[in-house]
Backbone as a printed PyTorch tensor [residue, N CA C, xyz], in Angstrom:
tensor([[[139.3770, 141.8660,  94.4100],
         [138.2520, 141.9450,  95.4180],
         [138.9210, 141.1880,  96.5610]],

        [[138.2680, 142.0630,  97.6450],
         [138.8990, 141.5780,  99.1080],
         [138.0780, 140.1410,  99.4920]],

        [[138.7880, 139.3250, 100.2000],
         [138.5830, 137.9620, 100.3310],
         [137.1510, 138.0470, 101.2020]],

        [[136.9850, 138.7860, 102.3610],
         [135.7240, 138.9300, 102.7880],
         [134.5150, 139.0940, 102.1570]],

        [[134.5930, 139.8970, 100.7310],
         [133.5160, 140.3190, 100.2800],
         [133.3010, 139.0280,  99.2060]],

        [[134.3960, 138.7460,  98.7880],
         [134.4490, 137.2610,  97.6890],
         [133.8640, 136.2500,  98.6690]],

        [[133.9040, 136.0750,  99.9060],
         [133.6480, 134.9970, 100.5550],
         [132.1130, 135.2040, 100.6910]],

        [[131.4700, 136.4520, 101.0100],
         [130.3610, 136.5440, 101.2700],
         [129.2580, 136.3910,  99.8120]],

        [[129.8840, 136.6710,  98.7290],
         [129.2230, 136.6320,  97.4610],
         [129.1380, 135.3440,  97.1940]],

        [[130.3650, 134.4790,  97.3490],
         [129.8650, 133.0830,  97.0170],
         [128.8730, 132.3450,  98.0490]],

        [[128.9460, 132.6140,  99.2140],
         [127.9310, 132.1310, 100.3800],
         [126.5810, 132.2720,  99.8190]],

        [[126.4250, 133.8440,  99.5310],
         [125.2530, 134.2340,  99.0730],
         [124.6870, 133.5530,  97.7250]],

        [[125.4590, 133.2560,  96.8520],
         [124.9350, 132.4870,  95.6280],
         [124.9080, 131.3740,  95.7520]],

        [[125.7690, 130.5650,  96.4310],
         [125.4440, 128.9970,  96.5250],
         [125.1890, 128.5370,  97.6830]],

        [[125.7120, 128.7070,  98.7670],
         [125.4270, 127.8180,  99.8880],
         [124.2670, 127.8710, 100.1440]],

        [[123.2290, 128.7700, 100.5090],
         [122.0180, 128.7000, 100.8040],
         [121.2090, 127.6560, 100.0580]],

        [[121.6230, 127.8360,  98.5430],
         [120.5510, 127.1420,  97.9010],
         [121.3880, 125.5220,  97.9540]],

        [[122.2180, 125.1610,  98.2500],
         [122.6740, 124.1110,  98.4300],
         [122.1230, 123.4830,  99.6790]],

        [[122.1460, 124.3570, 100.7000],
         [121.9260, 123.8680, 101.9150],
         [120.0950, 123.6050, 101.9300]],

        [[119.3060, 124.0960, 101.0680],
         [117.9610, 123.9290, 100.8630],
         [117.8250, 122.5460, 100.2960]],

        [[118.6770, 122.3630,  99.1830],
         [118.5350, 121.2130,  98.2280],
         [119.1080, 119.9490,  99.3630]],

        [[119.8740, 119.9760,  99.9870],
         [120.3030, 119.1100, 101.2030],
         [119.2210, 118.7430, 101.9700]],

        [[118.6550, 119.5940, 102.5910],
         [117.4500, 119.4990, 103.4290],
         [116.1520, 118.5410, 102.6330]],

        [[116.1740, 119.0440, 101.4840],
         [115.0570, 118.5990, 100.6490],
         [115.5560, 116.9030, 100.1600]],

        [[116.5870, 116.9600,  99.9770],
         [117.2400, 115.3430,  99.6020],
         [116.9820, 114.4790, 101.1700]],

        [[117.4340, 114.9760, 102.1070],
         [117.2220, 114.5710, 103.4950],
         [115.5200, 113.9660, 103.8360]],

        [[114.6960, 115.3100, 103.8280],
         [113.3770, 114.9130, 103.9570],
         [112.7410, 113.8130, 102.9910]],

        [[113.0860, 113.7950, 101.8300],
         [112.8670, 112.7890, 100.9260],
         [113.3130, 111.3190, 101.3750]],

        [[114.6650, 111.1000, 101.6430],
         [115.0480, 110.2280, 102.2590],
         [114.4580, 109.5580, 103.1440]],

        [[114.1100, 110.5140, 104.4770],
         [113.1590, 109.8980, 105.3270],
         [111.7050, 109.5930, 105.0070]],

        [[111.1090, 110.1220, 104.0500],
         [109.7460, 109.8320, 103.3870],
         [109.9660, 108.3300, 103.0420]],

        [[110.8910, 108.1210, 102.0120],
         [111.2220, 106.9510, 101.6200],
         [111.3450, 105.9230, 102.7590]],

        [[112.1760, 106.1350, 103.5580],
         [112.1250, 105.0020, 104.9210],
         [110.9460, 104.9850, 105.4630]],

        [[110.0890, 105.9630, 105.5360],
         [108.5590, 105.6250, 106.0400],
         [107.6010, 104.8770, 105.2550]],

        [[107.6930, 104.8790, 104.0140],
         [106.9810, 104.1380, 103.0930],
         [107.4870, 102.8130, 103.1770]],

        [[108.9240, 102.5710, 103.0310],
         [109.2730, 101.2980, 103.1910],
         [108.9110, 100.4400, 104.2290]],

        [[108.8830, 101.0510, 105.4960],
         [108.4510, 100.6970, 106.5220],
         [106.9390, 100.4320, 106.5630]],

        [[106.1090, 101.1960, 106.1430],
         [104.9100, 100.8850, 105.8720],
         [104.5300,  99.8060, 105.0290]],

        [[105.3730,  99.7250, 103.8290],
         [105.1020,  98.5250, 102.7590],
         [105.5490,  97.4120, 103.7810]],

        [[106.3590,  97.2100, 104.4080],
         [106.9280,  96.1200, 105.2000],
         [105.9970,  95.7490, 106.1290]],

        [[105.4590,  96.5750, 106.7290],
         [104.2850,  96.5210, 107.8650],
         [102.9600,  95.6000, 107.2960]],

        [[102.5360,  96.1080, 105.9680],
         [101.5330,  95.7620, 105.3190],
         [101.5940,  94.1270, 104.8640]],

        [[102.8140,  94.2000, 104.4500],
         [103.5220,  92.7370, 104.0070],
         [103.3580,  91.7550, 104.9840]],

        [[103.9840,  92.1800, 106.0670],
         [103.8420,  91.1320, 107.2920],
         [102.7070,  90.9240, 107.7310]],

        [[101.8310,  91.9180, 107.9060],
         [100.3860,  91.5660, 108.1270],
         [ 99.6050,  90.6560, 107.2980]],

        [[ 99.9260,  90.9930, 106.0620],
         [ 99.0440,  89.9630, 105.3160],
         [ 99.6040,  88.7730, 105.3740]],

        [[101.0830,  88.4460, 105.2640],
         [101.5690,  86.9700, 105.5120],
         [101.0690,  86.5890, 106.7860]],

        [[101.0420,  87.2700, 107.9580],
         [100.8770,  86.5540, 108.9620],
         [ 99.6090,  85.9610, 109.1880]],

        [[ 98.4550,  86.9420, 108.6360],
         [ 97.0990,  86.6690, 108.7000],
         [ 96.4440,  86.2010, 107.5620]],

        [[ 97.0950,  85.6960, 106.7080],
         [ 96.6310,  85.2310, 105.4500],
         [ 95.7880,  83.9950, 105.6330]],

        [[ 94.3950,  83.9950, 105.1970],
         [ 93.6300,  82.8960, 105.6400],
         [ 92.7760,  83.1170, 106.9280]],

        [[ 93.3930,  84.1220, 107.9150],
         [ 92.5230,  84.1190, 109.3020],
         [ 91.4690,  85.4750, 108.9810]],

        [[ 91.8040,  86.2620, 107.9880],
         [ 91.0490,  87.4930, 108.1620],
         [ 89.5820,  87.3600, 107.6450]],

        [[ 89.1930,  86.4170, 107.4020],
         [ 87.7260,  86.0780, 107.0350],
         [ 87.1230,  85.7750, 108.0480]],

        [[ 87.7590,  85.1680, 109.2380],
         [ 87.3290,  84.7910, 110.3680],
         [ 87.3480,  85.4780, 111.4600]],

        [[ 88.2750,  86.6340, 111.0720],
         [ 88.3820,  87.6030, 112.3930],
         [ 88.0850,  89.0600, 111.7550]],

        [[ 86.8900,  89.3940, 111.9430],
         [ 86.3650,  90.7580, 111.5220],
         [ 87.2120,  92.0150, 112.1080]],

        [[ 87.4830,  91.9600, 113.3260],
         [ 88.4780,  92.9670, 113.9420],
         [ 89.7490,  93.1690, 113.1780]],

        [[ 90.2660,  92.0450, 113.0040],
         [ 91.5230,  91.7520, 112.1910],
         [ 91.6500,  92.4940, 110.8640]],

        [[ 90.4340,  91.9950, 110.4250],
         [ 90.0330,  92.5240, 108.8400],
         [ 90.0190,  94.2560, 108.9440]],

        [[ 89.5030,  94.6980, 109.9700],
         [ 89.3440,  96.2650, 109.8490],
         [ 90.3480,  96.8630, 110.2850]],

        [[ 91.1150,  96.3140, 110.9820],
         [ 92.7320,  96.8270, 111.5760],
         [ 93.4220,  96.7990, 110.0880]],

        [[ 93.4740,  95.9090, 109.5050],
         [ 94.3460,  95.6290, 108.0450],
         [ 93.5480,  96.7280, 106.9170]],

        [[ 92.7270,  96.6670, 106.8590],
         [ 91.9230,  97.7410, 105.9650],
         [ 92.2340,  99.2540, 106.5030]],

        [[ 92.3160,  99.2890, 107.7230],
         [ 92.7830, 100.7520, 108.0470],
         [ 94.2040, 101.1020, 107.5110]],

        [[ 94.8770, 100.3700, 107.4050],
         [ 96.5100, 100.3960, 107.0030],
         [ 96.0530, 101.0090, 105.5720]],

        [[ 95.3070, 100.3160, 104.9340],
         [ 95.1870, 100.3650, 103.5450],
         [ 94.4280, 101.8990, 103.1460]],

        [[ 93.5150, 102.0820, 104.1420],
         [ 92.3540, 103.1010, 103.8110],
         [ 92.6300, 104.0530, 102.8900]],

        [[ 94.0110, 104.7770, 102.8650],
         [ 94.1250, 105.9640, 102.0690],
         [ 94.6020, 105.6300, 100.7590]],

        [[ 95.5420, 104.3520, 100.8460],
         [ 96.2550, 104.2150,  99.3940],
         [ 96.2510, 102.5120,  99.3370]],

        [[ 96.1820, 101.9190,  98.4060],
         [ 96.3510, 100.2100,  98.0500],
         [ 97.8780, 100.0170,  98.2010]],

        [[ 98.4260,  99.0340,  98.5540],
         [ 99.6590,  98.5000,  98.4880],
         [100.3160,  98.9120,  97.1860]],

        [[ 99.5900,  98.7300,  96.4140],
         [100.0080,  99.0050,  95.1010],
         [100.3390, 100.7050,  94.9200]],

        [[ 99.4970, 101.2870,  95.2190],
         [ 99.9510, 102.6820,  94.9800],
         [100.8810, 103.3510,  96.2970]],

        [[100.9700, 102.7470,  97.2730],
         [102.4710, 102.9300,  98.2570],
         [103.3890, 102.3870,  97.5260]],

        [[103.6760, 101.1780,  96.8600],
         [104.7510, 101.0210,  95.9470],
         [105.1970, 102.1100,  95.0320]],

        [[104.3360, 102.5030,  94.3130],
         [104.0120, 103.1450,  93.1640],
         [105.1140, 104.6870,  93.6910]],

        [[104.2940, 105.0950,  94.6710],
         [104.6860, 106.4030,  95.5380],
         [106.0500, 106.0560,  96.0560]],

        [[106.3550, 105.1570,  96.4580],
         [107.7200, 104.7570,  97.1400],
         [108.7330, 104.8130,  95.6670]],

        [[108.4960, 104.1120,  94.8500],
         [109.3030, 104.0860,  93.6960],
         [109.8160, 105.5390,  93.1000]],

        [[108.7510, 106.2210,  92.7750],
         [108.7980, 107.7360,  92.3710],
         [109.4460, 108.3340,  93.3350]],

        [[109.4850, 108.3900,  94.7020],
         [110.4270, 108.9990,  95.6890],
         [111.6010, 108.7090,  95.3290]],

        [[112.1180, 107.3590,  95.1060],
         [113.4470, 106.9130,  95.2140],
         [114.0380, 107.7030,  93.8500]],

        [[113.1070, 107.7100,  92.8600],
         [113.6300, 108.4420,  91.7070],
         [114.0610, 109.7930,  91.8310]],

        [[113.1730, 110.4230,  92.3940],
         [113.3170, 111.8420,  92.7940],
         [114.5060, 112.0330,  93.6360]],

        [[114.5980, 111.1370,  94.7280],
         [115.7530, 111.3390,  95.4360],
         [117.1400, 111.2120,  94.7210]],

        [[117.2040, 110.2890,  93.8070],
         [118.5130, 110.2320,  93.0130],
         [118.5890, 111.5100,  91.9910]],

        [[117.4830, 111.8490,  91.5280],
         [117.7310, 113.0080,  90.7630],
         [118.0820, 114.1690,  91.4780]],

        [[117.6360, 114.4400,  92.7970],
         [117.9830, 115.5650,  93.2850],
         [119.5190, 115.2630,  93.6800]],

        [[120.0700, 114.2540,  94.0950],
         [121.6170, 114.0080,  94.3460],
         [122.2290, 114.3640,  93.2760]],

        [[122.0070, 113.9580,  91.7730],
         [122.8910, 114.3770,  90.6030],
         [122.5680, 115.3550,  90.4360]],

        [[121.4980, 116.2180,  90.8040],
         [121.3150, 118.0260,  90.4890],
         [122.0860, 118.5660,  91.2000]],

        [[122.5020, 118.1800,  92.5460],
         [123.1550, 118.7240,  93.7470],
         [124.6400, 118.4060,  93.7330]],

        [[125.0500, 117.3500,  93.0010],
         [126.4870, 117.1850,  93.0540],
         [127.3180, 118.5930,  92.2930]],

        [[126.9050, 118.5230,  91.3280],
         [127.7630, 119.8360,  90.5750],
         [127.8420, 121.1260,  91.3040]],

        [[126.6260, 121.4850,  92.0590],
         [126.5410, 122.6450,  92.6870],
         [127.4980, 122.7060,  93.9130]],

        [[127.4050, 121.6660,  94.2820],
         [128.2940, 121.1810,  95.6270],
         [129.9660, 121.3590,  95.0690]],

        [[130.1000, 120.3710,  94.0920],
         [131.5220, 120.5990,  93.4560],
         [132.0470, 122.2980,  93.2560]],

        [[131.1450, 122.8400,  92.6400],
         [131.1900, 124.4370,  92.2460],
         [131.4500, 125.3120,  93.4900]],

        [[130.6950, 124.8770,  94.6420],
         [130.7940, 125.7310,  95.9640],
         [132.1380, 125.4740,  96.4640]],

        [[132.5230, 123.9650,  96.5070],
         [133.7620, 123.6110,  96.9000],
         [135.0440, 124.3170,  96.2570]],

        [[135.0630, 124.2700,  94.9340],
         [135.8440, 124.8350,  94.2070],
         [135.9270, 126.4230,  94.4000]],

        [[134.9060, 127.3470,  94.6550],
         [134.8300, 128.5850,  94.8620],
         [135.5220, 128.7790,  96.2360]],

        [[135.0770, 127.5870,  97.2020],
         [135.3470, 128.0260,  98.6060],
         [136.5960, 127.9000,  99.2640]],

        [[137.5560, 127.0640,  98.5710],
         [138.6360, 126.3260,  98.8390],
         [139.6040, 127.2850,  98.8600]],

        [[140.1460, 128.0980,  98.0720],
         [140.9100, 129.2800,  98.1250],
         [140.6800, 130.1110,  98.9740]],

        [[139.2530, 130.4650,  99.3370],
         [138.9740, 131.6560, 100.6060],
         [139.4220, 130.8390, 101.7410]],

        [[139.0410, 129.8210, 101.9570],
         [139.3610, 129.1630, 103.1820],
         [140.7570, 128.8670, 103.3740]],

        [[141.5370, 128.6240, 102.6160],
         [142.9690, 128.1780, 102.6250],
         [143.5580, 129.6740, 103.1000]],

        [[143.0940, 130.8510, 102.2990],
         [143.5710, 132.0660, 102.6500],
         [143.3200, 132.7330, 104.1000]],

        [[142.3270, 131.8580, 104.5900],
         [142.3030, 132.1050, 106.3250],
         [142.8340, 131.1550, 106.8050]],

        [[143.2620, 130.0930, 106.2940],
         [144.2350, 128.9450, 107.3760],
         [143.0580, 128.0340, 107.6940]],

        [[141.9400, 127.9600, 107.3090],
         [140.7940, 127.0950, 107.5940],
         [140.8810, 125.9010, 107.0260]],

        [[140.8070, 125.8310, 105.6890],
         [141.3520, 124.6770, 104.8860],
         [139.8320, 123.9180, 104.9730]],

        [[139.6030, 122.4480, 104.4010],
         [138.1880, 121.8450, 104.5360],
         [137.9400, 121.2330, 105.9570]],

        [[139.1100, 121.1000, 106.9220],
         [138.7460, 120.5990, 108.0760],
         [138.1130, 121.4150, 109.1260]],

        [[138.5910, 122.8520, 108.9810],
         [138.0950, 123.9750, 109.8350],
         [136.7170, 124.5050, 109.6560]],

        [[135.9140, 124.1550, 108.3090],
         [134.9700, 124.5650, 107.9160],
         [133.5850, 123.9480, 107.8100]],

        [[132.6230, 124.1320, 108.4190],
         [130.9880, 123.3690, 107.9520],
         [130.9670, 123.3860, 106.5800]],

        [[131.2270, 124.4740, 105.9010],
         [131.0210, 124.4820, 104.6240],
         [131.6760, 123.6230, 103.7180]],

        [[133.1440, 123.4110, 103.9330],
         [133.9610, 122.3040, 103.3150],
         [133.3070, 120.7450, 103.6000]],

        [[132.3020, 120.7720, 104.6400],
         [131.7150, 119.4620, 104.8920],
         [130.5580, 119.1380, 104.1180]],

        [[130.0050, 120.0760, 103.4040],
         [128.8110, 119.8310, 102.7180],
         [129.0700, 118.8920, 101.7390]]])
């Protein structure tokens, strides 16, 4: 089979799927970061204003607005679930990445590109 045809077959089969998974993992990572910062904000607000909230209705309303959609416990549960999903996605993607690398290496070597010369080798 010609190298160009084989390369296109490998790319059609694996590369797009792997890239989609990479983007999914990246998005999950950013969601985890968002929740981590939200938890930190709420906990800091709680610590700094403990005991004062009864005397300051405006601060109480602000604090409640942070928790309006979900309680801190619900946010922590969602955070932990996202971390589990993130790790599962990485574990699922690793064999696909390795398989793609294994299939692409001979093709890239044949074209004189090797891993350094290709974005595909960088995945």
